[in-house]
XYZ file of N, CA, C and O in Angstrom:
572
model
N 82.065 73.045 122.475
C 82.675 73.687 121.308
C 81.162 74.571 120.579
O 81.550 75.638 119.979
N 79.845 74.242 121.248
C 78.641 75.235 120.940
C 78.958 77.002 121.299
O 78.920 77.799 120.559
N 79.958 76.879 122.304
C 79.968 78.563 122.637
C 80.907 79.040 121.936
O 81.013 80.337 121.584
N 81.978 78.482 121.024
C 82.510 78.773 120.150
C 81.996 79.252 118.821
O 82.737 79.930 117.933
N 80.981 78.452 118.365
C 80.261 78.619 117.349
C 79.990 80.180 116.804
O 80.585 80.371 115.520
N 79.401 80.824 117.501
C 79.154 82.441 117.334
C 80.526 82.986 116.973
O 80.676 83.713 116.172
N 81.589 83.241 117.995
C 82.831 83.977 117.841
C 83.408 83.324 116.474
O 84.200 84.169 115.856
N 83.591 82.208 116.301
C 84.465 81.390 115.022
C 83.571 82.137 113.905
O 84.057 82.354 112.916
N 81.896 82.003 113.908
C 81.634 82.168 112.550
C 81.654 84.050 112.231
O 82.095 84.333 111.059
N 81.902 84.769 113.247
C 82.237 86.420 113.176
C 83.415 86.313 112.727
O 83.985 87.195 111.854
N 84.505 85.493 113.350
C 86.151 85.419 112.799
C 86.052 85.017 111.272
O 86.738 85.835 110.443
N 85.334 83.833 111.113
C 85.409 83.793 109.539
C 84.814 84.614 108.392
O 85.400 84.902 107.308
N 83.689 85.240 108.932
C 83.074 86.508 108.222
C 83.882 87.901 107.864
O 83.866 88.346 107.254
N 84.994 87.924 109.250
C 86.230 88.952 108.816
C 87.358 88.598 108.110
O 87.959 89.491 107.491
N 87.530 87.527 107.501
C 88.665 87.164 106.763
C 88.615 87.852 105.318
O 89.525 88.283 104.882
N 87.474 87.770 104.598
C 87.869 88.713 103.352
C 88.296 89.783 103.671
O 88.911 90.533 102.900
N 87.474 90.698 104.576
C 87.931 92.073 104.722
C 89.622 92.347 105.484
O 90.107 93.117 104.888
N 89.909 91.117 106.245
C 91.438 91.090 106.649
C 92.217 90.861 105.350
O 93.396 91.456 105.299
N 91.722 90.193 104.608
C 92.709 89.907 103.353
C 92.540 91.259 102.421
O 93.796 91.622 102.022
N 91.755 91.862 102.257
C 91.933 92.996 101.737
C 92.549 94.303 102.271
O 93.171 94.924 101.793
N 92.182 94.062 103.537
C 93.176 95.044 104.688
C 94.601 94.922 104.615
O 95.273 95.687 104.262
N 94.794 93.826 104.396
C 96.147 93.218 104.210
C 96.891 93.402 102.560
O 97.880 94.220 102.590
N 95.926 93.369 101.624
C 96.670 94.025 100.222
C 96.383 95.135 100.269
O 97.535 96.063 99.748
N 95.647 96.134 100.849
C 95.882 97.500 100.657
C 97.003 97.900 101.809
O 97.697 98.824 101.219
N 97.655 97.337 102.834
C 98.557 97.472 103.515
C 99.886 97.252 102.732
O 100.805 98.019 102.623
N 99.689 96.399 101.928
C 101.072 96.275 100.970
C 101.255 97.278 99.764
O 102.201 97.858 99.624
N 99.948 97.931 99.524
C 100.078 99.200 98.482
C 100.816 100.227 99.412
O 101.334 100.928 98.961
N 100.345 100.446 100.303
C 100.819 101.247 101.477
C 102.149 101.451 101.907
O 103.215 101.951 101.855
N 102.839 99.995 101.973
C 103.981 99.558 102.261
C 105.014 99.963 101.093
O 105.745 100.528 101.281
N 104.311 99.767 99.704
C 105.117 99.820 98.429
C 105.453 101.785 98.576
O 106.080 102.169 98.247
N 104.132 102.452 98.923
C 104.291 104.058 98.891
C 105.323 104.567 100.175
O 106.285 105.206 100.110
N 105.322 103.568 101.072
C 106.347 103.946 102.516
C 107.605 103.785 101.909
O 108.467 104.793 102.161
N 107.867 102.882 101.423
C 109.293 102.534 100.910
C 109.671 103.379 99.947
O 110.759 103.698 99.949
N 109.184 103.507 98.927
C 109.464 104.681 97.715
C 109.772 105.921 98.284
O 110.550 106.585 98.206
N 108.634 106.568 99.345
C 108.913 107.873 99.630
C 109.972 107.588 100.444
O 110.807 108.902 100.625
N 110.244 106.962 101.370
C 111.204 106.843 102.368
C 112.943 107.097 101.687
O 113.555 107.596 102.170
N 112.712 106.092 100.548
C 114.045 106.032 99.450
C 114.038 107.395 98.733
O 115.348 107.773 99.002
N 112.952 107.923 98.483
C 113.215 109.395 98.060
C 113.882 110.500 99.058
O 114.519 111.444 98.843
N 113.170 110.165 100.288
C 113.763 111.052 101.274
C 115.076 110.915 101.431
O 115.873 112.096 101.973
N 115.601 109.553 101.767
C 116.829 108.973 101.985
C 117.883 109.847 101.125
O 118.872 110.745 101.409
N 117.273 109.942 99.667
C 118.271 110.242 98.891
C 118.522 111.871 98.767
O 119.472 112.680 98.494
N 117.199 112.354 99.706
C 117.079 113.814 99.502
C 117.905 114.389 101.129
O 118.112 115.509 101.412
N 118.418 113.458 101.744
C 119.265 113.671 102.888
C 118.673 114.014 104.107
O 118.893 114.356 104.845
N 117.208 113.684 104.279
C 116.226 113.578 105.298
C 117.001 112.603 106.578
O 116.408 112.822 107.480
N 117.419 111.460 105.946
C 117.677 110.577 107.167
C 116.428 109.518 107.272
O 115.487 109.479 107.206
N 117.002 108.583 108.353
C 116.127 107.432 108.171
C 115.004 107.682 109.353
O 113.712 107.308 108.945
N 115.175 108.542 110.113
C 113.845 108.958 110.788
C 113.028 109.815 110.507
O 111.810 109.821 110.598
N 113.442 111.135 110.183
C 112.598 112.207 109.425
C 112.135 111.365 108.041
O 110.830 111.848 107.815
N 112.845 111.085 107.688
C 112.439 110.121 106.214
C 111.312 109.530 106.478
O 110.063 109.343 105.478
N 111.155 108.869 107.549
C 110.014 107.657 108.017
C 108.891 108.486 108.103
O 107.757 107.841 107.800
N 109.077 109.570 109.016
C 107.756 110.330 109.487
C 107.113 110.851 107.829
O 106.006 110.807 108.272
N 107.850 111.343 106.887
C 107.033 111.872 106.159
C 106.750 110.484 104.976
O 105.662 110.596 104.771
N 107.512 109.655 104.861
C 106.821 108.324 104.370
C 105.769 107.806 105.081
O 104.632 107.057 104.364
N 105.606 107.912 106.236
C 104.492 107.231 106.964
C 103.333 107.918 106.741
O 102.170 107.151 106.430
N 103.241 109.346 106.781
C 102.230 110.257 106.626
C 101.625 109.844 104.917
O 100.326 109.712 104.770
N 102.598 109.542 104.108
C 101.949 109.555 102.603
C 101.403 107.824 102.550
O 100.337 107.871 101.700
N 101.999 107.171 103.371
C 101.354 105.578 103.412
C 100.158 105.656 103.903
O 99.170 104.936 103.475
N 99.851 106.644 105.112
C 98.552 106.525 105.628
C 97.579 107.086 104.501
O 96.429 106.463 104.511
N 98.045 108.190 104.082
C 97.065 108.739 103.180
C 96.760 107.577 102.133
O 95.605 107.912 101.768
N 97.847 107.086 101.578
C 97.478 106.101 100.405
C 96.738 104.674 100.755
O 95.524 104.491 100.404
N 96.750 104.412 102.324
C 95.871 103.305 102.523
C 94.545 103.710 102.760
O 93.350 103.064 102.911
N 94.278 104.899 103.405
C 93.000 105.399 103.617
C 92.163 105.500 102.265
O 91.257 104.955 102.413
N 92.892 105.820 101.451
C 92.335 106.059 99.830
C 91.855 104.094 99.511
O 90.615 104.214 98.990
N 92.757 103.423 99.752
C 92.607 102.038 99.243
C 91.386 101.432 100.374
O 90.422 100.649 99.765
N 91.777 101.526 101.681
C 90.735 100.925 102.536
C 89.461 101.403 102.343
O 88.218 100.756 102.604
N 89.122 102.831 102.066
C 87.619 103.324 102.034
C 87.024 102.678 100.907
O 85.791 102.622 100.811
N 87.849 102.574 99.911
C 87.366 101.939 98.700
C 87.314 100.820 98.505
O 86.239 100.056 97.642
N 88.134 100.134 98.727
C 88.298 98.521 98.435
C 87.925 97.504 99.745
O 87.616 96.443 99.323
N 88.450 98.058 100.744
C 88.223 97.186 102.151
C 87.171 97.357 102.837
O 86.147 96.506 103.031
N 86.642 98.564 103.165
C 85.348 99.101 103.971
C 84.407 99.541 103.205
O 83.721 100.681 103.306
N 84.380 99.406 101.668
C 83.654 100.072 100.686
C 82.309 100.189 100.972
O 81.381 100.903 100.878
N 81.470 99.374 101.563
C 80.402 98.922 101.799
C 79.748 100.125 103.059
O 78.742 100.146 103.541
N 80.847 100.217 104.033
C 80.631 101.021 105.047
C 81.184 102.309 105.239
O 81.086 102.951 105.991
N 81.834 102.622 104.085
C 82.289 103.868 104.278
C 81.787 105.183 103.840
O 80.811 104.998 102.783
N 81.601 106.249 104.554
C 80.721 107.400 104.273
C 81.600 108.340 102.992
O 82.765 107.689 102.785
N 81.079 109.085 102.559
C 81.979 109.791 101.385
C 83.119 110.570 102.104
O 82.988 110.620 102.996
N 84.285 110.482 101.328
C 85.426 111.050 101.721
C 85.363 112.571 102.229
O 84.648 113.180 101.366
N 85.717 112.559 103.268
C 85.792 113.986 103.822
C 87.178 114.310 104.492
O 87.857 113.275 105.025
N 87.480 115.539 104.978
C 88.542 115.656 105.541
C 88.386 115.219 107.086
O 88.964 114.939 107.671
N 87.233 115.414 107.518
C 87.081 114.786 108.893
C 87.201 113.079 108.866
O 87.869 112.705 109.778
N 86.730 112.415 107.929
C 87.247 110.959 107.723
C 88.646 110.768 107.839
O 89.384 110.133 108.546
N 89.361 111.482 106.999
C 90.852 111.530 106.981
C 91.517 111.956 108.310
O 92.089 111.001 108.567
N 91.074 112.604 109.149
C 91.509 112.856 110.124
C 91.429 112.006 111.140
O 92.070 111.575 112.194
N 89.963 111.429 111.033
C 89.663 110.081 111.847
C 90.399 108.970 111.762
O 91.056 108.394 112.639
N 90.598 108.830 110.238
C 91.557 107.735 109.784
C 93.005 107.808 110.595
O 93.730 107.226 111.185
N 93.713 109.057 110.472
C 95.150 109.359 110.765
C 95.027 109.049 112.045
O 95.714 108.317 112.921
N 94.138 109.567 113.234
C 93.866 109.463 114.560
C 94.239 108.068 114.833
O 94.607 107.453 115.976
N 92.950 107.184 114.266
C 92.967 105.771 114.504
C 94.317 105.003 114.163
O 94.363 104.029 114.669
N 94.989 105.405 113.088
C 96.252 104.890 112.697
C 97.477 105.168 113.473
O 98.405 104.469 113.631
N 97.258 106.032 114.463
C 98.087 106.508 115.559
C 98.874 105.570 116.200
O 99.837 105.635 116.626
N 97.878 104.479 116.914
C 98.192 103.635 117.891
C 98.932 102.761 117.193
O 100.214 102.418 117.588
N 98.875 102.216 115.878
C 99.212 101.329 115.139
C 100.729 101.953 114.583
O 101.773 101.334 114.501
N 100.444 103.322 114.501
C 101.963 104.137 113.805
C 102.918 104.010 114.761
O 104.022 104.005 114.590
N 102.276 104.267 115.993
C 103.540 104.235 117.221
C 104.022 102.749 117.398
O 105.481 103.216 117.238
N 103.454 102.079 117.168
C 103.848 100.510 117.357
C 104.729 100.213 116.251
O 106.202 99.748 116.160
N 104.292 100.888 114.755
C 105.057 100.481 113.680
C 106.368 101.380 113.702
O 107.565 100.874 113.228
N 106.234 102.405 114.018
C 107.513 103.517 114.046
C 108.591 103.115 115.102
O 109.763 102.744 114.950
N 107.854 102.338 116.459
C 108.792 101.938 117.314
C 109.573 100.481 116.872
O 111.023 100.427 116.760
N 108.829 99.371 116.121
C 109.727 98.562 115.550
C 110.512 98.785 114.463
O 111.637 98.292 114.300
N 109.965 100.081 113.738
C 110.991 100.521 112.487
C 112.405 100.783 113.007
O 113.344 100.396 112.499
N 112.185 101.796 114.318
C 113.789 102.318 114.923
C 114.349 101.299 115.433
O 115.413 101.216 115.381
N 113.739 100.301 116.155
C 114.610 99.193 116.731
C 115.294 98.354 115.167
O 116.758 98.222 115.608
N 114.626 98.252 114.511
C 115.200 97.461 113.260
C 116.288 98.427 112.614
O 117.440 97.917 112.538
N 116.018 99.700 112.439
C 117.090 100.451 111.963
C 118.349 100.458 112.652
O 119.732 100.034 112.496
N 118.111 100.421 114.122
C 119.454 100.623 115.133
C 119.953 99.323 115.091
O 120.985 99.204 115.554
N 119.272 98.225 114.856
C 119.681 96.698 115.161
C 120.358 96.204 113.980
O 121.067 95.445 114.026
N 119.551 96.477 112.793
C 119.993 95.750 111.682
C 121.078 96.146 111.146
O 121.511 97.360 111.163
N 122.365 95.543 110.430
C 123.450 95.996 109.724
C 123.175 96.903 108.718
O 121.945 96.390 108.035
N 123.769 98.053 108.510
C 123.509 98.764 107.246
C 123.900 98.178 106.279
O 124.907 97.235 105.732
N 122.637 98.546 105.429
C 122.767 97.518 103.736
C 121.684 98.697 103.171
O 121.049 99.309 103.522
N 121.785 98.340 101.630
C 120.912 99.233 101.181
C 119.703 98.830 101.116
O 118.701 99.665 100.822
N 119.126 97.754 101.628
C 117.599 97.208 101.888
C 117.220 97.376 103.449
O 116.362 96.972 103.507
N 118.198 97.976 104.156
C 117.929 98.253 105.742
C 116.572 98.877 105.643
O 115.739 98.495 106.584
N 116.237 100.002 104.992
C 115.019 100.829 105.176
C 114.006 100.053 104.653
O 112.890 99.926 105.401
N 113.885 99.102 103.635
C 112.915 98.529 103.060
C 112.457 97.378 104.380
O 111.173 96.975 104.582
N 113.529 96.696 105.094
C 113.233 95.797 105.892
C 112.798 96.207 107.151
O 111.581 95.412 107.791
N 112.964 97.591 107.421
C 113.070 97.890 108.673
C 111.068 98.423 108.536
O 110.343 98.443 109.345
N 110.975 99.113 107.309
C 109.533 99.345 107.009
C 108.471 98.461 107.054
O 107.219 98.323 107.643
N 109.174 97.023 106.393
C 108.208 95.765 106.601
C 108.201 95.368 107.884
O 107.060 94.826 108.445
N 109.269 95.345 108.630
C 108.926 94.948 109.857
C 107.979 95.739 111.052
O 106.953 95.513 111.864
N 107.974 97.142 110.576
C 107.123 97.931 111.341
C 105.901 97.805 110.819
O 104.694 97.794 111.791
N 105.391 97.883 109.694
C 104.113 97.461 109.001
C 103.546 96.362 109.654
O 102.217 96.193 110.212
N 104.052 95.316 109.630
C 103.459 94.112 110.320
C 103.333 94.436 111.898
O 102.205 93.561 112.445
N 104.039 95.101 112.412
C 103.811 95.162 113.717
C 102.771 96.125 114.308
O 102.141 95.728 115.437
N 102.566 96.983 113.202
C 101.329 97.662 113.681
C 100.107 97.323 113.140
O 98.879 98.182 113.409
N 100.060 96.235 112.151
C 98.690 95.972 111.364
C 97.680 95.731 112.089
O 96.448 96.066 111.903
N 97.753 94.987 113.226
C 96.577 94.391 114.166
C 95.524 95.741 114.926
O 94.469 95.980 114.330
N 96.692 96.630 115.298
C 95.832 97.931 115.716
C 95.263 98.708 114.896
O 94.171 99.320 114.962
N 96.151 99.074 113.637
C 95.534 99.678 112.293
C 94.109 99.104 111.965
O 93.023 99.586 111.587
N 93.938 97.713 111.850
C 92.498 96.885 111.459
C 91.715 97.517 112.429
O 90.528 97.666 112.216
N 91.898 97.118 113.617
C 90.799 97.435 114.712
C 90.443 98.913 114.673
O 89.056 99.085 114.751
N 91.411 99.705 114.366
C 90.968 101.229 114.395
C 90.045 101.745 112.769
O 88.964 102.382 113.163
N 90.521 101.292 112.171
C 90.164 101.118 110.615
C 88.767 100.657 110.512
O 87.678 101.465 110.394
N 88.547 99.588 111.212
C 87.378 98.590 111.055
C 86.157 99.275 112.293
O 84.980 99.698 111.798
N 86.515 99.559 113.558
C 85.516 100.072 114.433
C 85.560 101.379 114.633
O 84.572 101.855 115.669
N 86.479 102.175 114.369
C 86.160 103.824 114.847
C 86.079 104.508 113.357
O 85.558 105.656 113.726
N 86.648 104.265 112.281
C 86.636 104.964 111.106
C 85.447 104.622 110.199
O 84.582 105.342 109.816
N 85.232 103.257 109.634
C 84.509 102.719 108.732
C 83.434 101.881 109.449
O 82.726 101.046 108.697
N 83.046 102.063 110.677
C 82.345 101.333 111.219
C 80.621 101.879 110.601
O 80.630 102.958 110.192
N 79.919 100.934 110.696
C 78.417 101.020 110.049
C 77.587 102.103 110.928
O 77.796 102.003 112.223
N 77.303 102.894 110.442
C 76.312 104.156 111.125
C 75.015 103.694 111.017
O 74.409 103.555 109.941
N 74.293 103.767 112.229
C 73.313 103.533 112.376
C 72.115 104.991 112.363
O 72.577 105.686 113.357
N 71.090 104.785 111.462
C 70.244 105.981 111.444
C 69.280 106.106 112.552
O 68.839 105.207 113.390
């Protein structure tokens, strides 16, 4: 049990940050769904509409995460940081889009199909996105 004390303490220390990351993700989910339904209304379809809505959601979560989740570790906003964040979210984004696509293809058509599919994709990519954000984009820089 003593061997687990260190890793368990580090995991407990991550919980507040994971919670804030999840709340920021809910904000990103709202942006994602809103933009998707606007895109669907404009005739872009489920897949092109989702590509657009995903980019908007990544922008929103970058803003939320740098201010709310990782505020003590965030450097001033820059285009460089935005591109780092977008790159770091790509792995989780691929998992997200894959799960979203599977849900769109497998779920019966319903007015809420898009929202359900976005939620399924978001949950699927969340772990990879947290790892990328915490350890690649917002890591503490040693001088």
